[in-house]
Amino acid sequence: MRNKKFLNTPILLTLWRRPDETRRVIKSLRKVKPKKLFIACDGARKGFKQESAKVKKTIEVCKEEINWDCQVNWKISEKNLGCKNGMTNAINWFFDHVNEGIINEDDILAHPDFFWFCENLLERYRFDKRGWCISGTNNQNEIIRGKNSYYFGKIPLIWGWATWKDRWKENDVNMSKWPEVKNNHILDEIFNDPIQKEYWGGIFDNFYKKGIPDTWDYQWVFTCLINNGLIIIPNNNLINNIGFNIDATHTTWKKTSISQVRSIGEEIIHPEYMLCDSEAERYQFDYYFGGFNTRLKKNILLRIKNKFKRLLNIKN
C-alpha cells in the first residue's frame, strides 16, 4: 500500500483564508506526492481588507510549498461564494475533470495512510454502487468495529473524504427532493431510531425552508441517505481537524472529541459483507451528533410528565 512514490489519485484541495493551516496541509500532501492536484480558493468578502490579504497569502503558500512533480489546476474565485456555493462549485469543477478523487480542505491534516486507503477503495468499489463515500474520520473513540480495516455506516463524514463522479452527480444541492421524502415518510425506512429520524428530519426541513446554515455537507448526507448509500469508515482515525479557531466558518466551537490519529496498518483487510454497522452508527449519533443528551432530556421530561399525571390522579 505504501510502496508507491507518487499518489495517482487526484486530490481537490479547497482553500480560503488560512495560510498557516494550508502550509501544514501541503506538508502532509508532500509525503504522498499526488501527481494531480486541483486547488479551488474562495474569494474574500467585500469590504474585508484583512481577509483579502489572508486569501492572497494562502494562495502564495500553495505556490511556494508545492515543490514536487505535480500537475496543478487552479480555480480562484474573485468574489466570495460562501460555504454552500463555494464548496459545491469546487467539487463540481473537480469532477468535471476526473472520475474519482479525494477531497481535502485547508484545515484537514491527514495521516499518509488516508490517501493510500482512499486510492485502494476507490478502485475496489468503483463499479459497486452500494458504496457512496470513503471517509477518513473515525469518531468511535478507539472502539474497533469488527476485525477488518474498515466498516460501513450511513452518514458521510467529510473531514477528509473521497467519492466517484457518478455518485457525486446525484448530489441534491438544494435538497429539492426533501418534500417528497418527507411526505412519503422515507426517513422511517432509513432510521429505526425515532430520535435520529427526528434529528436529521429537522435539519433537512430547516435547510429546505430557510436555506440555513450556509453549508454543502447536509445535502451530501441527504443524497447518500436517500440512495441507500454505504459509507466506508476506517477503524483507525486518519484525520486531524486543525481548523478549530476564529477563522473557521463552522468549527469555531470547542473541538469535538474523536479518536487519535493512527496508521491503518500494513495492509487493508476488507470486510466480507457490505452491511451497515448499526451499533457504530448508534454510538456515532449519541456521542458525536448529540443523541445521548437528547435522549437524556426526553427521559427527564417524560419522568416529570408521568409524575404530574400520578399527582393529578391522586388528587382526583
CSV table of C-alpha atoms in Angstrom, one decimal:
chain,number,residue,atom,x,y,z
A,1,MET,CA,0.0,0.0,0.0
A,2,ARG,CA,2.8,2.5,0.8
A,3,ASN,CA,5.5,1.4,-1.7
A,4,LYS,CA,4.4,3.9,-4.4
A,5,LYS,CA,6.5,7.0,-4.8
A,6,PHE,CA,3.6,9.1,-6.1
A,7,LEU,CA,-0.1,9.0,-5.4
A,8,ASN,CA,-2.1,8.5,-8.7
A,9,THR,CA,-5.5,9.5,-7.3
A,10,PRO,CA,-6.3,13.2,-8.0
A,11,ILE,CA,-6.9,15.4,-5.0
A,12,LEU,CA,-9.1,18.5,-4.6
A,13,LEU,CA,-7.7,21.0,-2.1
A,14,THR,CA,-10.2,23.7,-1.1
A,15,LEU,CA,-8.8,27.0,0.4
A,16,TRP,CA,-10.0,30.2,1.8
A,17,ARG,CA,-8.1,32.4,4.3
A,18,ARG,CA,-5.9,30.1,6.4
A,19,PRO,CA,-2.3,30.3,5.2
A,20,ASP,CA,-0.8,28.7,8.3
A,21,GLU,CA,-3.1,25.7,8.3
A,22,THR,CA,-2.7,25.4,4.5
A,23,ARG,CA,1.1,25.2,4.9
A,24,ARG,CA,0.7,22.3,7.3
A,25,VAL,CA,-1.8,20.5,5.0
A,26,ILE,CA,0.6,20.8,2.0
A,27,LYS,CA,3.4,19.4,4.1
A,28,SER,CA,1.2,16.4,4.7
A,29,LEU,CA,0.5,16.1,0.9
A,30,ARG,CA,4.2,16.2,0.2
A,31,LYS,CA,4.6,12.8,1.9
A,32,VAL,CA,2.5,11.1,-0.8
A,33,LYS,CA,3.3,13.5,-3.7
A,34,PRO,CA,0.0,13.4,-5.6
A,35,LYS,CA,0.5,13.6,-9.4
A,36,LYS,CA,-2.6,15.7,-9.9
A,37,LEU,CA,-3.8,18.4,-7.6
A,38,PHE,CA,-6.8,20.6,-8.1
A,39,ILE,CA,-6.9,23.8,-6.0
A,40,ALA,CA,-10.0,25.8,-5.5
A,41,CYS,CA,-9.9,29.0,-3.5
A,42,ASP,CA,-12.9,31.1,-2.5
A,43,GLY,CA,-12.6,34.9,-2.6
A,44,ALA,CA,-12.6,37.4,0.3
A,45,ARG,CA,-15.8,39.0,1.4
A,46,LYS,CA,-16.3,42.5,0.1
A,47,GLY,CA,-15.0,45.2,2.4
A,48,PHE,CA,-12.8,42.8,4.4
A,49,LYS,CA,-9.3,44.0,3.7
A,50,GLN,CA,-7.5,41.8,6.2
A,51,GLU,CA,-9.4,38.8,4.8
A,52,SER,CA,-8.3,39.7,1.3
A,53,ALA,CA,-4.7,39.7,2.4
A,54,LYS,CA,-5.1,36.3,4.1
A,55,VAL,CA,-6.6,34.8,1.0
A,56,LYS,CA,-3.8,36.1,-1.1
A,57,LYS,CA,-1.2,34.8,1.3
A,58,THR,CA,-2.9,31.3,1.3
A,59,ILE,CA,-2.6,31.2,-2.5
A,60,GLU,CA,1.1,32.2,-2.2
A,61,VAL,CA,1.8,29.5,0.3
A,62,CYS,CA,0.5,26.9,-2.1
A,63,LYS,CA,2.7,28.1,-4.9
A,64,GLU,CA,5.7,28.2,-2.6
A,65,GLU,CA,5.2,24.8,-0.9
A,66,ILE,CA,4.1,22.5,-3.8
A,67,ASN,CA,7.6,21.6,-4.9
A,68,TRP,CA,7.3,18.1,-6.2
A,69,ASP,CA,6.5,16.9,-9.7
A,70,CYS,CA,2.7,17.7,-9.8
A,71,GLN,CA,0.1,18.9,-12.3
A,72,VAL,CA,-1.6,21.7,-10.5
A,73,ASN,CA,-5.0,23.0,-11.7
A,74,TRP,CA,-6.4,26.3,-10.3
A,75,LYS,CA,-9.8,27.7,-9.7
A,76,ILE,CA,-9.7,31.1,-7.9
A,77,SER,CA,-12.9,33.0,-7.3
A,78,GLU,CA,-12.7,36.8,-7.4
A,79,LYS,CA,-15.7,37.1,-5.1
A,80,ASN,CA,-16.8,35.3,-2.0
A,81,LEU,CA,-19.2,32.4,-2.9
A,82,GLY,CA,-19.7,31.2,0.7
A,83,CYS,CA,-19.6,27.7,2.1
A,84,LYS,CA,-22.5,26.2,0.2
A,85,ASN,CA,-21.8,27.5,-3.3
A,86,GLY,CA,-18.0,27.7,-2.9
A,87,MET,CA,-17.6,24.1,-1.9
A,88,THR,CA,-20.2,22.7,-4.2
A,89,ASN,CA,-18.8,24.6,-7.2
A,90,ALA,CA,-15.3,23.4,-6.4
A,91,ILE,CA,-16.3,19.8,-6.2
A,92,ASN,CA,-18.4,20.1,-9.4
A,93,TRP,CA,-15.3,21.5,-11.1
A,94,PHE,CA,-13.2,18.7,-9.8
A,95,PHE,CA,-15.5,16.0,-11.1
A,96,ASP,CA,-15.7,17.8,-14.5
A,97,HIS,CA,-12.1,16.7,-14.9
A,98,VAL,CA,-11.8,13.4,-13.0
A,99,ASN,CA,-14.0,10.3,-12.5
A,100,GLU,CA,-12.9,9.7,-8.9
A,101,GLY,CA,-10.9,11.5,-6.3
A,102,ILE,CA,-10.1,12.8,-2.8
A,103,ILE,CA,-11.4,16.0,-1.3
A,104,ASN,CA,-9.3,17.7,1.3
A,105,GLU,CA,-10.0,21.1,2.9
A,106,ASP,CA,-7.3,23.6,4.1
A,107,ASP,CA,-7.8,22.6,7.8
A,108,ILE,CA,-7.7,18.8,7.3
A,109,LEU,CA,-4.4,17.2,8.3
A,110,ALA,CA,-4.4,13.6,7.1
A,111,HIS,CA,-2.2,10.7,8.0
A,112,PRO,CA,-0.4,9.5,4.9
A,113,ASP,CA,-2.3,6.2,5.1
A,114,PHE,CA,-5.5,8.1,4.4
A,115,PHE,CA,-4.6,8.8,0.8
A,116,TRP,CA,-3.5,5.2,0.1
A,117,PHE,CA,-6.6,4.0,1.8
A,118,CYS,CA,-8.8,6.1,-0.5
A,119,GLU,CA,-6.9,5.1,-3.6
A,120,ASN,CA,-7.3,1.4,-2.8
A,121,LEU,CA,-11.0,1.7,-2.0
A,122,LEU,CA,-11.9,4.0,-4.9
A,123,GLU,CA,-10.7,1.2,-7.1
A,124,ARG,CA,-12.3,-1.6,-5.2
A,125,TYR,CA,-15.8,-0.1,-5.1
A,126,ARG,CA,-15.5,1.8,-8.4
A,127,PHE,CA,-18.4,-0.1,-10.0
A,128,ASP,CA,-20.2,-1.2,-6.8
A,129,LYS,CA,-22.9,1.4,-6.4
A,130,ARG,CA,-23.6,0.3,-2.8
A,131,GLY,CA,-20.5,2.3,-1.8
A,132,TRP,CA,-21.1,6.1,-1.9
A,133,CYS,CA,-18.4,7.7,0.1
A,134,ILE,CA,-15.0,7.0,1.7
A,135,SER,CA,-14.4,8.8,5.0
A,136,GLY,CA,-11.1,9.4,6.7
A,137,THR,CA,-12.6,10.3,10.1
A,138,ASN,CA,-13.4,7.7,12.8
A,139,ASN,CA,-15.3,9.0,15.9
A,140,GLN,CA,-15.7,5.7,17.7
A,141,ASN,CA,-13.2,6.7,20.5
A,142,GLU,CA,-10.9,3.8,20.0
A,143,ILE,CA,-13.7,1.2,19.7
A,144,ILE,CA,-12.8,-1.2,16.9
A,145,ARG,CA,-15.7,-2.4,14.8
A,146,GLY,CA,-15.1,-5.9,13.6
A,147,LYS,CA,-11.8,-7.5,12.6
A,148,ASN,CA,-11.3,-5.5,9.4
A,149,SER,CA,-9.6,-2.2,8.4
A,150,TYR,CA,-13.0,-0.5,8.0
A,151,TYR,CA,-16.7,-0.9,8.4
A,152,PHE,CA,-19.8,0.6,6.7
A,153,GLY,CA,-22.0,3.4,8.0
A,154,LYS,CA,-24.8,5.6,6.8
A,155,ILE,CA,-23.7,9.1,7.5
A,156,PRO,CA,-20.8,10.5,5.4
A,157,LEU,CA,-18.1,12.2,7.5
A,158,ILE,CA,-16.4,14.9,5.4
A,159,TRP,CA,-13.2,15.7,7.3
A,160,GLY,CA,-11.2,14.2,4.5
A,161,TRP,CA,-13.2,12.0,2.1
A,162,ALA,CA,-13.4,10.6,-1.4
A,163,THR,CA,-16.0,9.6,-3.8
A,164,TRP,CA,-16.8,8.9,-7.5
A,165,LYS,CA,-18.1,11.3,-10.2
A,166,ASP,CA,-21.2,9.1,-10.8
A,167,ARG,CA,-22.2,9.3,-7.2
A,168,TRP,CA,-21.5,13.0,-6.7
A,169,LYS,CA,-23.6,13.9,-9.8
A,170,GLU,CA,-26.6,12.8,-7.8
A,171,ASN,CA,-25.9,15.4,-5.1
A,172,ASP,CA,-29.1,17.4,-4.4
A,173,VAL,CA,-27.6,20.8,-3.6
A,174,ASN,CA,-30.9,22.5,-2.8
A,175,MET,CA,-32.5,19.4,-1.3
A,176,SER,CA,-35.3,19.6,-3.8
A,177,LYS,CA,-36.4,16.0,-3.1
A,178,TRP,CA,-37.0,16.7,0.6
A,179,PRO,CA,-40.8,17.4,0.3
A,180,GLU,CA,-41.3,14.0,-1.5
A,181,VAL,CA,-39.1,12.2,1.1
A,182,LYS,CA,-40.9,13.9,3.9
A,183,ASN,CA,-44.4,13.4,2.6
A,184,ASN,CA,-43.7,9.7,1.9
A,185,HIS,CA,-42.1,9.1,5.3
A,186,ILE,CA,-39.0,7.7,3.7
A,187,LEU,CA,-36.9,8.5,6.8
A,188,ASP,CA,-38.9,5.9,8.6
A,189,GLU,CA,-37.3,3.3,6.3
A,190,ILE,CA,-33.8,4.8,6.8
A,191,PHE,CA,-33.8,5.2,10.6
A,192,ASN,CA,-35.1,2.7,13.1
A,193,ASP,CA,-34.3,5.1,15.9
A,194,PRO,CA,-37.0,7.8,16.1
A,195,ILE,CA,-34.6,10.3,17.7
A,196,GLN,CA,-32.2,10.0,14.8
A,197,LYS,CA,-35.0,10.4,12.4
A,198,GLU,CA,-36.2,13.5,14.2
A,199,TYR,CA,-32.7,15.0,14.3
A,200,TRP,CA,-32.0,14.6,10.6
A,201,GLY,CA,-35.5,15.4,9.6
A,202,GLY,CA,-35.3,18.7,11.5
A,203,ILE,CA,-32.0,19.6,9.8
A,204,PHE,CA,-33.3,18.8,6.3
A,205,ASP,CA,-36.6,20.6,6.9
A,206,ASN,CA,-34.8,23.7,8.2
A,207,PHE,CA,-32.4,23.8,5.3
A,208,TYR,CA,-35.1,23.3,2.7
A,209,LYS,CA,-37.3,26.0,4.2
A,210,LYS,CA,-34.7,28.6,5.3
A,211,GLY,CA,-31.5,27.7,3.5
A,212,ILE,CA,-29.6,27.7,6.7
A,213,PRO,CA,-26.9,27.0,7.6
A,214,ASP,CA,-24.8,28.1,4.6
A,215,THR,CA,-23.3,24.7,4.1
A,216,TRP,CA,-22.9,22.0,1.5
A,217,ASP,CA,-22.5,18.8,3.5
A,218,TYR,CA,-26.0,18.3,4.8
A,219,GLN,CA,-27.1,18.0,1.2
A,220,TRP,CA,-24.5,15.3,0.6
A,221,VAL,CA,-25.7,13.4,3.8
A,222,PHE,CA,-29.2,13.7,2.4
A,223,THR,CA,-28.2,12.4,-1.0
A,224,CYS,CA,-26.3,9.4,0.4
A,225,LEU,CA,-29.2,8.5,2.7
A,226,ILE,CA,-32.0,8.6,0.1
A,227,ASN,CA,-29.9,6.5,-2.2
A,228,ASN,CA,-29.2,3.9,0.5
A,229,GLY,CA,-25.5,4.5,0.1
A,230,LEU,CA,-23.0,2.9,2.4
A,231,ILE,CA,-20.1,5.0,3.8
A,232,ILE,CA,-16.7,3.4,4.2
A,233,ILE,CA,-15.2,4.4,7.6
A,234,PRO,CA,-11.7,3.3,8.7
A,235,ASN,CA,-11.3,1.5,12.0
A,236,ASN,CA,-8.4,3.8,12.9
A,237,ASN,CA,-9.0,7.6,12.6
A,238,LEU,CA,-6.8,9.1,9.8
A,239,ILE,CA,-7.8,12.7,10.2
A,240,ASN,CA,-6.9,15.6,12.5
A,241,ASN,CA,-9.0,18.8,12.0
A,242,ILE,CA,-6.7,21.7,12.8
A,243,GLY,CA,-9.3,24.4,11.9
A,244,PHE,CA,-11.0,25.0,15.3
A,245,ASN,CA,-10.3,28.7,15.5
A,246,ILE,CA,-11.8,32.1,14.8
A,247,ASP,CA,-11.0,31.8,11.0
A,248,ALA,CA,-13.3,28.8,10.7
A,249,THR,CA,-16.8,29.1,9.2
A,250,HIS,CA,-18.5,26.5,11.3
A,251,THR,CA,-15.8,24.8,13.5
A,252,THR,CA,-15.3,27.7,15.9
A,253,TRP,CA,-16.6,25.9,19.0
A,254,LYS,CA,-14.7,23.5,21.3
A,255,LYS,CA,-13.2,20.7,19.3
A,256,THR,CA,-15.3,17.5,19.1
A,257,SER,CA,-13.6,14.5,20.7
A,258,ILE,CA,-12.6,12.0,18.0
A,259,SER,CA,-10.2,9.1,18.0
A,260,GLN,CA,-6.5,9.6,18.0
A,261,VAL,CA,-4.9,9.6,14.5
A,262,ARG,CA,-3.3,6.2,13.8
A,263,SER,CA,-1.9,4.2,10.9
A,264,ILE,CA,-4.4,1.9,9.1
A,265,GLY,CA,-1.9,-0.9,9.3
A,266,GLU,CA,0.4,-2.7,7.0
A,267,GLU,CA,-2.3,-3.9,4.7
A,268,ILE,CA,-6.0,-3.2,4.2
A,269,ILE,CA,-8.3,-6.0,5.4
A,270,HIS,CA,-11.6,-5.9,3.6
A,271,PRO,CA,-15.0,-6.9,5.2
A,272,GLU,CA,-16.6,-10.0,3.7
A,273,TYR,CA,-20.1,-8.4,3.6
A,274,MET,CA,-21.3,-4.9,2.8
A,275,LEU,CA,-23.7,-4.2,5.7
A,276,CYS,CA,-24.2,-1.1,7.8
A,277,ASP,CA,-22.8,-1.4,11.3
A,278,SER,CA,-25.9,-0.2,13.2
A,279,GLU,CA,-24.1,-0.3,16.6
A,280,ALA,CA,-21.4,2.0,15.3
A,281,GLU,CA,-24.0,4.3,13.8
A,282,ARG,CA,-25.9,4.5,17.1
A,283,TYR,CA,-22.7,5.3,19.0
A,284,GLN,CA,-21.7,7.9,16.5
A,285,PHE,CA,-25.1,9.6,16.7
A,286,ASP,CA,-25.2,9.5,20.5
A,287,TYR,CA,-21.6,10.8,21.2
A,288,TYR,CA,-20.9,12.8,18.1
A,289,PHE,CA,-24.2,14.3,17.0
A,290,GLY,CA,-25.6,14.8,20.5
A,291,GLY,CA,-28.1,12.0,20.6
A,292,PHE,CA,-27.2,10.9,24.1
A,293,ASN,CA,-28.1,14.3,25.5
A,294,THR,CA,-31.3,14.4,23.5
A,295,ARG,CA,-32.3,11.0,24.9
A,296,LEU,CA,-31.5,12.1,28.4
A,297,LYS,CA,-33.6,15.3,28.2
A,298,LYS,CA,-36.5,13.4,26.7
A,299,ASN,CA,-36.3,10.8,29.5
A,300,ILE,CA,-36.2,13.5,32.2
A,301,LEU,CA,-39.2,15.3,30.6
A,302,LEU,CA,-41.1,12.0,30.4
A,303,ARG,CA,-40.5,11.3,34.0
A,304,ILE,CA,-41.7,14.7,35.1
A,305,LYS,CA,-44.8,14.4,32.9
A,306,ASN,CA,-45.6,11.0,34.4
A,307,LYS,CA,-45.0,12.3,37.9
A,308,PHE,CA,-47.5,15.1,37.3
A,309,LYS,CA,-50.0,12.6,35.9
A,310,ARG,CA,-49.7,10.5,39.0
A,311,LEU,CA,-50.2,13.5,41.3
A,312,LEU,CA,-53.3,14.6,39.4
A,313,ASN,CA,-54.7,11.1,39.6
A,314,ILE,CA,-54.1,11.1,43.4
A,315,LYS,CA,-55.9,14.4,43.8
A,316,ASN,CA,-58.8,13.3,41.7
